[in-house]
Amino acid sequence: MSANDHTPSDPPLSPASPPIAGLLLAAGGGRRLGGRPKALLPYRGRPLVENAVRVLREAGCGPVHVVLGASAAEVRERADLAGCVVVDNPDWAQGMGSSLRVGLASLAGTGARAALVSLVDQPGIGPAAVARVLAAYRSPTSLVAAAYDGERGHPVLFGADRWADIAATATGDKGARVHLARHAEELMLVECADIAEAFDIDTPPDLARLL
């Protein structure tokens, strides 16, 4: 086991601890899905974005911030996002980096020690995996990611001290990859392949996974 590996036996955060916010990126327009916004894809009878919010809450994130983009007004109308802080990214078509910047900016002043970032189109990642990543938080400089058979994936946890640098380097579809590459030695990987599947809903054949 390397120094960056993490076992899920570490003690959880105290309920009295300041919060770790859930940051859900749900702005995608589903270009390869014929322009169907991912947030509104049907899943168990409801919009997919509702499932992603539920996962964050059940894992212990709070508050939950949701970044919308494509068809944002329709998502607000059709999805139950009560209790969430919902922010719009007018530049969503520029890529995930813009949504990450908007989301991190929305967390300023909340007192959150960290942001746990998840993607709306990964319904195979449930509360157990998110909670495992949350439990690896140690300080405002924490940098943690779920891993699947050793490969880094989502969700990713960013301590608050890292937000400014991440926002400065998040461009296009790179998201936080520049920051993660620069700080690879500090990244803690939390293996989650035993409790989650990290597939994305990107193409029409992927829609079968929502049934």
mmCIF file of C-alpha atoms in Angstrom:
data_model
loop_
_atom_site.group_PDB
_atom_site.id
_atom_site.type_symbol
_atom_site.label_atom_id
_atom_site.label_comp_id
_atom_site.label_asym_id
_atom_site.label_seq_id
_atom_site.Cartn_x
_atom_site.Cartn_y
_atom_site.Cartn_z
ATOM 1 C CA MET A 1 0.000 0.000 0.000
ATOM 2 C CA SER A 2 1.421 3.382 -0.996
ATOM 3 C CA ALA A 3 1.448 6.516 1.129
ATOM 4 C CA ASN A 4 -1.375 7.894 -0.967
ATOM 5 C CA ASP A 5 -3.690 4.954 -0.403
ATOM 6 C CA HIS A 6 -6.453 5.197 2.142
ATOM 7 C CA THR A 7 -8.324 2.549 4.040
ATOM 8 C CA PRO A 8 -11.970 3.199 4.940
ATOM 9 C CA SER A 9 -11.334 2.422 8.627
ATOM 10 C CA ASP A 10 -10.353 6.012 9.472
ATOM 11 C CA PRO A 11 -12.704 7.670 11.986
ATOM 12 C CA PRO A 12 -15.535 9.763 10.504
ATOM 13 C CA LEU A 13 -15.881 13.484 11.039
ATOM 14 C CA SER A 14 -17.526 14.655 14.211
ATOM 15 C CA PRO A 15 -21.146 15.744 13.676
ATOM 16 C CA ALA A 16 -20.145 19.083 15.234
ATOM 17 C CA SER A 17 -17.444 19.708 12.627
ATOM 18 C CA PRO A 18 -17.885 22.589 10.158
ATOM 19 C CA PRO A 19 -19.484 21.355 6.965
ATOM 20 C CA ILE A 20 -18.085 19.810 3.842
ATOM 21 C CA ALA A 21 -20.188 21.078 0.964
ATOM 22 C CA GLY A 22 -21.437 18.923 -1.842
ATOM 23 C CA LEU A 23 -20.817 20.531 -5.235
ATOM 24 C CA LEU A 24 -22.799 18.904 -8.020
ATOM 25 C CA LEU A 25 -21.844 19.761 -11.605
ATOM 26 C CA ALA A 26 -25.039 19.349 -13.635
ATOM 27 C CA ALA A 27 -24.652 21.839 -16.482
ATOM 28 C CA GLY A 28 -23.935 19.511 -19.391
ATOM 29 C CA GLY A 29 -26.015 19.728 -22.539
ATOM 30 C CA GLY A 30 -25.695 16.085 -23.551
ATOM 31 C CA ARG A 31 -24.259 16.839 -26.990
ATOM 32 C CA ARG A 32 -23.652 13.161 -27.733
ATOM 33 C CA LEU A 33 -27.149 12.386 -26.453
ATOM 34 C CA GLY A 34 -28.779 14.542 -29.096
ATOM 35 C CA GLY A 35 -28.805 17.655 -26.968
ATOM 36 C CA ARG A 36 -30.693 16.190 -24.012
ATOM 37 C CA PRO A 37 -29.568 17.965 -20.833
ATOM 38 C CA LYS A 38 -28.067 15.363 -18.524
ATOM 39 C CA ALA A 39 -29.736 16.804 -15.444
ATOM 40 C CA LEU A 40 -33.155 15.948 -16.896
ATOM 41 C CA LEU A 41 -32.474 12.391 -18.050
ATOM 42 C CA PRO A 42 -35.114 10.128 -16.485
ATOM 43 C CA TYR A 43 -33.907 7.897 -13.675
ATOM 44 C CA ARG A 44 -36.279 5.856 -11.535
ATOM 45 C CA GLY A 45 -39.130 8.088 -12.586
ATOM 46 C CA ARG A 46 -37.460 11.382 -11.738
ATOM 47 C CA PRO A 47 -34.805 13.700 -13.265
ATOM 48 C CA LEU A 48 -31.276 12.362 -12.847
ATOM 49 C CA VAL A 49 -30.172 15.492 -10.980
ATOM 50 C CA GLU A 50 -32.452 14.569 -8.063
ATOM 51 C CA ASN A 51 -30.630 11.274 -7.609
ATOM 52 C CA ALA A 52 -27.261 13.023 -7.549
ATOM 53 C CA VAL A 53 -28.472 15.470 -4.885
ATOM 54 C CA ARG A 54 -29.876 12.620 -2.785
ATOM 55 C CA VAL A 55 -26.544 10.792 -2.921
ATOM 56 C CA LEU A 56 -24.651 13.820 -1.624
ATOM 57 C CA ARG A 57 -27.102 14.404 1.199
ATOM 58 C CA GLU A 58 -27.259 10.780 2.310
ATOM 59 C CA ALA A 59 -23.467 10.671 2.384
ATOM 60 C CA GLY A 60 -23.356 13.611 4.783
ATOM 61 C CA CYS A 61 -22.566 16.604 2.573
ATOM 62 C CA GLY A 62 -24.039 19.920 3.484
ATOM 63 C CA PRO A 63 -24.831 22.389 2.098
ATOM 64 C CA VAL A 64 -25.382 21.067 -1.435
ATOM 65 C CA HIS A 65 -24.683 23.467 -4.304
ATOM 66 C CA VAL A 66 -25.871 22.557 -7.806
ATOM 67 C CA VAL A 67 -24.445 24.153 -10.944
ATOM 68 C CA LEU A 68 -26.885 24.226 -13.861
ATOM 69 C CA GLY A 69 -26.264 25.246 -17.443
ATOM 70 C CA ALA A 70 -28.085 23.684 -20.391
ATOM 71 C CA SER A 71 -31.865 24.245 -20.105
ATOM 72 C CA ALA A 72 -31.347 25.628 -16.607
ATOM 73 C CA ALA A 73 -34.836 27.127 -16.413
ATOM 74 C CA GLU A 74 -36.430 23.820 -17.379
ATOM 75 C CA VAL A 75 -34.332 21.954 -14.826
ATOM 76 C CA ARG A 76 -35.414 24.360 -12.090
ATOM 77 C CA GLU A 77 -39.048 23.850 -13.121
ATOM 78 C CA ARG A 78 -39.041 20.061 -13.411
ATOM 79 C CA ALA A 79 -36.564 18.931 -10.753
ATOM 80 C CA ASP A 80 -37.055 19.120 -7.005
ATOM 81 C CA LEU A 81 -33.960 20.944 -5.801
ATOM 82 C CA ALA A 82 -35.463 22.223 -2.570
ATOM 83 C CA GLY A 83 -32.843 22.983 0.033
ATOM 84 C CA CYS A 84 -30.040 23.231 -2.526
ATOM 85 C CA VAL A 85 -28.168 26.352 -3.503
ATOM 86 C CA VAL A 86 -28.722 26.422 -7.270
ATOM 87 C CA VAL A 87 -26.446 28.544 -9.425
ATOM 88 C CA ASP A 88 -26.426 29.011 -13.180
ATOM 89 C CA ASN A 89 -23.347 28.839 -15.366
ATOM 90 C CA PRO A 90 -24.037 30.937 -18.478
ATOM 91 C CA ASP A 91 -20.762 29.693 -19.973
ATOM 92 C CA TRP A 92 -21.535 25.987 -19.500
ATOM 93 C CA ALA A 93 -20.815 25.221 -23.175
ATOM 94 C CA GLN A 94 -17.149 26.139 -22.595
ATOM 95 C CA GLY A 95 -16.691 22.958 -20.573
ATOM 96 C CA MET A 96 -16.580 21.558 -17.072
ATOM 97 C CA GLY A 97 -13.913 24.021 -15.956
ATOM 98 C CA SER A 98 -16.344 26.932 -16.120
ATOM 99 C CA SER A 99 -18.904 25.063 -14.015
ATOM 100 C CA LEU A 100 -16.278 24.195 -11.432
ATOM 101 C CA ARG A 101 -15.282 27.861 -11.173
ATOM 102 C CA VAL A 102 -18.900 28.959 -10.755
ATOM 103 C CA GLY A 103 -19.509 26.291 -8.156
ATOM 104 C CA LEU A 104 -16.455 27.099 -6.078
ATOM 105 C CA ALA A 105 -17.302 30.818 -6.229
ATOM 106 C CA SER A 106 -20.768 30.044 -4.874
ATOM 107 C CA LEU A 107 -19.188 28.394 -1.827
ATOM 108 C CA ALA A 108 -17.293 31.533 -0.805
ATOM 109 C CA GLY A 109 -18.424 32.680 2.615
ATOM 110 C CA THR A 110 -20.259 29.466 3.482
ATOM 111 C CA GLY A 111 -17.700 28.360 6.046
ATOM 112 C CA ALA A 112 -17.256 25.031 4.301
ATOM 113 C CA ARG A 113 -13.862 23.454 4.953
ATOM 114 C CA ALA A 114 -13.936 21.508 1.704
ATOM 115 C CA ALA A 115 -15.995 20.842 -1.403
ATOM 116 C CA LEU A 116 -16.835 17.342 -2.527
ATOM 117 C CA VAL A 117 -17.338 17.547 -6.287
ATOM 118 C CA SER A 118 -19.549 15.034 -8.057
ATOM 119 C CA LEU A 119 -20.958 14.730 -11.578
ATOM 120 C CA VAL A 120 -24.644 14.412 -12.393
ATOM 121 C CA ASP A 121 -24.181 11.614 -14.934
ATOM 122 C CA GLN A 122 -22.625 8.953 -12.690
ATOM 123 C CA PRO A 123 -25.582 7.174 -11.052
ATOM 124 C CA GLY A 124 -23.432 4.138 -10.288
ATOM 125 C CA ILE A 125 -21.692 6.129 -7.533
ATOM 126 C CA GLY A 126 -23.859 6.041 -4.418
ATOM 127 C CA PRO A 127 -23.748 7.401 -0.877
ATOM 128 C CA ALA A 128 -21.334 4.721 0.378
ATOM 129 C CA ALA A 129 -18.556 5.798 -1.990
ATOM 130 C CA VAL A 130 -19.145 9.483 -1.326
ATOM 131 C CA ALA A 131 -19.059 8.889 2.433
ATOM 132 C CA ARG A 132 -15.793 7.001 2.088
ATOM 133 C CA VAL A 133 -14.190 9.969 0.335
ATOM 134 C CA LEU A 134 -15.642 12.369 2.904
ATOM 135 C CA ALA A 135 -14.126 10.341 5.729
ATOM 136 C CA ALA A 136 -10.642 10.924 4.267
ATOM 137 C CA TYR A 137 -10.854 14.684 4.935
ATOM 138 C CA ARG A 138 -8.131 15.863 7.309
ATOM 139 C CA SER A 139 -7.598 19.612 6.819
ATOM 140 C CA PRO A 140 -8.378 22.572 4.500
ATOM 141 C CA THR A 141 -5.459 21.404 2.346
ATOM 142 C CA SER A 142 -6.926 17.918 1.836
ATOM 143 C CA LEU A 143 -6.908 16.549 -1.692
ATOM 144 C CA VAL A 144 -8.821 13.300 -2.034
ATOM 145 C CA ALA A 145 -10.310 11.335 -4.926
ATOM 146 C CA ALA A 146 -12.208 8.114 -5.315
ATOM 147 C CA ALA A 147 -10.318 5.436 -7.212
ATOM 148 C CA TYR A 148 -11.619 2.494 -9.203
ATOM 149 C CA ASP A 149 -9.140 -0.352 -9.459
ATOM 150 C CA GLY A 150 -6.418 2.209 -8.806
ATOM 151 C CA GLU A 151 -7.587 4.736 -11.414
ATOM 152 C CA ARG A 152 -8.580 8.183 -10.178
ATOM 153 C CA GLY A 153 -12.231 9.117 -10.634
ATOM 154 C CA HIS A 154 -15.068 10.973 -8.921
ATOM 155 C CA PRO A 155 -16.058 12.221 -6.481
ATOM 156 C CA VAL A 156 -13.113 14.454 -5.653
ATOM 157 C CA LEU A 157 -12.683 16.398 -2.419
ATOM 158 C CA PHE A 158 -10.884 19.759 -2.415
ATOM 159 C CA GLY A 159 -9.951 21.437 0.860
ATOM 160 C CA ALA A 160 -10.895 25.117 0.918
ATOM 161 C CA ASP A 161 -7.274 26.243 0.814
ATOM 162 C CA ARG A 162 -7.046 24.800 -2.696
ATOM 163 C CA TRP A 163 -10.088 26.457 -4.242
ATOM 164 C CA ALA A 164 -8.359 29.600 -5.515
ATOM 165 C CA ASP A 165 -5.691 27.688 -7.423
ATOM 166 C CA ILE A 166 -8.227 25.239 -8.827
ATOM 167 C CA ALA A 167 -10.439 28.079 -10.046
ATOM 168 C CA ALA A 168 -7.434 29.784 -11.658
ATOM 169 C CA THR A 169 -6.461 26.682 -13.610
ATOM 170 C CA ALA A 170 -9.877 25.175 -14.445
ATOM 171 C CA THR A 171 -10.365 25.849 -18.147
ATOM 172 C CA GLY A 172 -12.218 24.049 -20.908
ATOM 173 C CA ASP A 173 -13.007 20.446 -20.078
ATOM 174 C CA LYS A 174 -9.907 20.053 -17.925
ATOM 175 C CA GLY A 175 -11.768 20.781 -14.698
ATOM 176 C CA ALA A 176 -9.316 20.346 -11.833
ATOM 177 C CA ARG A 177 -6.904 18.136 -13.761
ATOM 178 C CA VAL A 178 -4.157 20.777 -13.856
ATOM 179 C CA HIS A 179 -4.248 21.165 -10.085
ATOM 180 C CA LEU A 180 -4.377 17.411 -9.557
ATOM 181 C CA ALA A 181 -1.373 16.898 -11.815
ATOM 182 C CA ARG A 182 0.651 19.589 -10.054
ATOM 183 C CA HIS A 183 -0.106 18.089 -6.648
ATOM 184 C CA ALA A 184 -0.121 14.394 -7.483
ATOM 185 C CA GLU A 185 2.115 13.570 -4.514
ATOM 186 C CA GLU A 186 -0.441 15.109 -2.147
ATOM 187 C CA LEU A 187 -3.446 13.323 -3.621
ATOM 188 C CA MET A 188 -5.007 10.613 -1.463
ATOM 189 C CA LEU A 189 -6.802 7.921 -3.447
ATOM 190 C CA VAL A 190 -9.697 6.123 -1.797
ATOM 191 C CA GLU A 191 -10.522 2.810 -3.449
ATOM 192 C CA CYS A 192 -14.253 2.534 -4.184
ATOM 193 C CA ALA A 193 -14.521 -0.169 -6.847
ATOM 194 C CA ASP A 194 -15.978 -2.557 -4.271
ATOM 195 C CA ILE A 195 -18.992 -0.311 -3.636
ATOM 196 C CA ALA A 196 -19.523 1.785 -6.779
ATOM 197 C CA GLU A 197 -19.331 1.843 -10.572
ATOM 198 C CA ALA A 198 -17.837 4.927 -12.209
ATOM 199 C CA PHE A 199 -19.535 4.843 -15.604
ATOM 200 C CA ASP A 200 -20.755 8.034 -17.309
ATOM 201 C CA ILE A 201 -23.962 8.580 -19.260
ATOM 202 C CA ASP A 202 -22.462 10.075 -22.415
ATOM 203 C CA THR A 203 -23.908 8.285 -25.463
ATOM 204 C CA PRO A 204 -27.277 6.734 -26.428
ATOM 205 C CA PRO A 205 -26.131 3.174 -25.560
ATOM 206 C CA ASP A 206 -25.299 4.434 -22.046
ATOM 207 C CA LEU A 207 -28.964 5.273 -21.469
ATOM 208 C CA ALA A 208 -29.641 1.588 -20.874
ATOM 209 C CA ARG A 209 -27.828 1.985 -17.543
ATOM 210 C CA LEU A 210 -30.587 4.286 -16.339
ATOM 211 C CA LEU A 211 -33.280 1.631 -16.683
#
